[in-house]
Amino acid sequence: MAIERTLSIIKPDAVEHNHIGGIVSLIEGADLRILGMRMVHLTRPQAEGFYAVHKERPFFAELVKFMTRGPVVVLALEAEDAVARYRKLMGATNPADAEEGTIRKAHGTDIGENACHGSDSVENAKIEVGYFFPGYEVL
Ligand code: CMP
């Protein structure tokens, strides 16, 4: 298995509900190493740029509004097979479908307010990690 990096975002809903520590604990408990971590209140252009692949989706405006509502915590994670392992740890996009023990089962509310984001491929992880941690995008 290759060592990979992936980007995690603890979303505004989870920050508002004091779930940063709970989510970080699940990440560390899953043996994903935290390379970088910081809190940032996204501007609208930052959120629109980050989610540009979704700009034609009907939920795009709602997504940008939500992601700029309050601060988020961005984390650069590293491990063998990190992208798939972190996605498994997050659980299904809709918390109602997420398995027991996942971040979204424990901390998500609905498909929009789902507590966390994770890169969906190694290629996107490089772009997303570089978006928030310039210089970390290449192993
Ligand atoms: P995320 O992993 O951050 O990637 C895109 C986000 O869009 C996703 O998590 C959801 O929070 C959000 N999303 C996906 N589908 C919907 C939907 N039907 N309505 C609102 N938000 C959605």
XYZ file of C-alpha atoms and ligand atoms in Angstrom:
161
model
C 0.000 0.000 0.000
C 1.250 3.482 -0.869
C 1.620 6.290 1.642
C -0.998 8.895 0.722
C -2.177 12.255 1.959
C -5.770 13.375 2.161
C -7.612 16.518 3.182
C -10.160 16.506 5.960
C -12.451 19.412 6.803
C -14.354 19.527 10.076
C -17.369 21.500 8.888
C -19.133 24.460 10.569
C -21.895 22.297 12.091
C -19.365 20.121 13.925
C -17.321 23.138 15.064
C -20.498 24.833 16.372
C -21.404 21.705 18.362
C -17.928 21.371 19.984
C -17.155 18.184 18.055
C -13.635 19.118 16.920
C -12.025 17.027 19.652
C -14.344 14.062 19.096
C -13.553 14.006 15.387
C -9.790 14.477 15.887
C -9.904 11.608 18.362
C -11.578 9.331 15.782
C -8.971 10.360 13.175
C -6.051 9.604 15.493
C -7.743 6.421 16.706
C -7.836 5.231 13.089
C -4.043 5.702 12.818
C -4.269 8.571 10.376
C -1.365 10.905 11.133
C -2.117 14.631 11.343
C 0.507 16.541 9.329
C -1.184 19.924 9.487
C -4.250 21.369 11.200
C -5.715 24.865 11.405
C -8.977 26.706 11.875
C -10.149 28.979 9.084
C -13.333 30.890 8.364
C -13.755 30.390 4.617
C -14.642 33.362 2.456
C -17.282 32.847 -0.204
C -14.697 32.804 -3.037
C -12.608 30.244 -1.097
C -15.609 27.947 -0.584
C -16.756 28.364 -4.201
C -13.235 27.587 -5.414
C -12.874 24.535 -3.197
C -16.211 23.082 -4.322
C -15.926 24.245 -7.969
C -16.543 20.667 -9.221
C -20.048 20.914 -7.738
C -20.902 24.350 -9.162
C -23.629 23.031 -11.500
C -25.303 20.987 -8.728
C -28.642 22.208 -7.366
C -27.245 22.262 -3.816
C -24.167 24.382 -4.647
C -25.495 27.701 -3.253
C -26.663 25.978 -0.062
C -23.299 24.216 0.281
C -21.330 27.473 -0.057
C -23.639 29.259 2.399
C -23.199 26.464 4.936
C -19.422 26.182 4.536
C -18.998 29.950 5.111
C -21.384 30.093 8.097
C -18.635 29.737 10.668
C -15.100 28.459 11.074
C -13.959 25.052 9.868
C -10.891 23.016 10.814
C -8.774 21.794 7.907
C -6.424 18.855 8.407
C -3.801 17.297 6.152
C -3.681 13.571 6.960
C -1.092 10.978 6.001
C -1.124 7.171 6.132
C -0.975 4.099 3.963
C -4.131 4.122 1.830
C -5.199 7.359 3.584
C -7.835 8.446 1.044
C -9.921 5.264 1.252
C -9.343 4.795 4.981
C -10.492 8.313 5.827
C -13.550 7.975 3.584
C -14.455 4.750 5.408
C -13.995 6.524 8.736
C -16.293 9.385 7.632
C -19.108 7.048 6.587
C -21.788 7.667 3.949
C -22.388 11.252 2.744
C -25.860 11.124 4.268
C -25.441 10.497 8.028
C -28.717 8.524 7.966
C -26.899 5.896 5.867
C -23.597 6.002 7.793
C -22.392 2.958 9.698
C -21.946 2.824 13.461
C -18.509 4.051 14.523
C -18.155 6.574 11.672
C -17.748 10.334 12.065
C -20.979 11.123 10.235
C -22.996 8.600 12.238
C -21.734 10.143 15.479
C -21.673 13.826 14.510
C -23.571 14.443 11.247
C -27.093 15.875 11.024
C -28.165 15.514 7.391
C -26.751 15.276 3.864
C -25.834 18.979 3.860
C -24.667 19.311 7.461
C -22.621 16.135 7.530
C -19.794 17.145 9.907
C -16.811 16.453 7.686
C -15.322 16.374 4.217
C -12.665 14.050 2.822
C -10.912 13.956 -0.536
C -12.461 11.400 -2.908
C -9.298 10.348 -4.796
C -5.521 10.560 -4.544
C -5.481 13.083 -7.400
C -8.081 15.329 -5.756
C -6.333 14.933 -2.411
C -3.192 16.515 -3.892
C -5.227 19.475 -5.147
C -7.232 19.819 -1.921
C -4.263 19.494 0.447
C -2.447 22.105 -1.662
C -5.483 24.407 -1.428
C -5.023 24.776 2.329
C -1.440 23.644 2.918
C 0.743 24.997 0.128
C 3.884 22.886 -0.151
C 2.206 19.723 1.217
C 0.564 18.762 -2.078
C 3.443 16.571 -3.303
C 4.816 13.616 -1.336
P -18.564 16.763 0.858
O -17.847 15.491 1.055
O -18.052 17.961 1.537
O -18.656 17.057 -0.720
C -19.709 17.793 -1.295
C -20.795 18.107 -0.325
O -22.010 18.478 -0.888
C -21.108 16.859 0.463
O -20.082 16.557 1.338
C -22.440 17.243 1.106
O -22.271 17.913 2.337
C -23.006 18.211 0.082
N -24.153 17.602 -0.546
C -24.173 16.506 -1.305
N -25.420 16.241 -1.706
C -26.203 17.209 -1.189
C -27.578 17.485 -1.242
N -28.420 16.705 -1.938
N -28.030 18.565 -0.588
C -27.183 19.369 0.100
N -25.845 19.151 0.193
C -25.381 18.075 -0.447
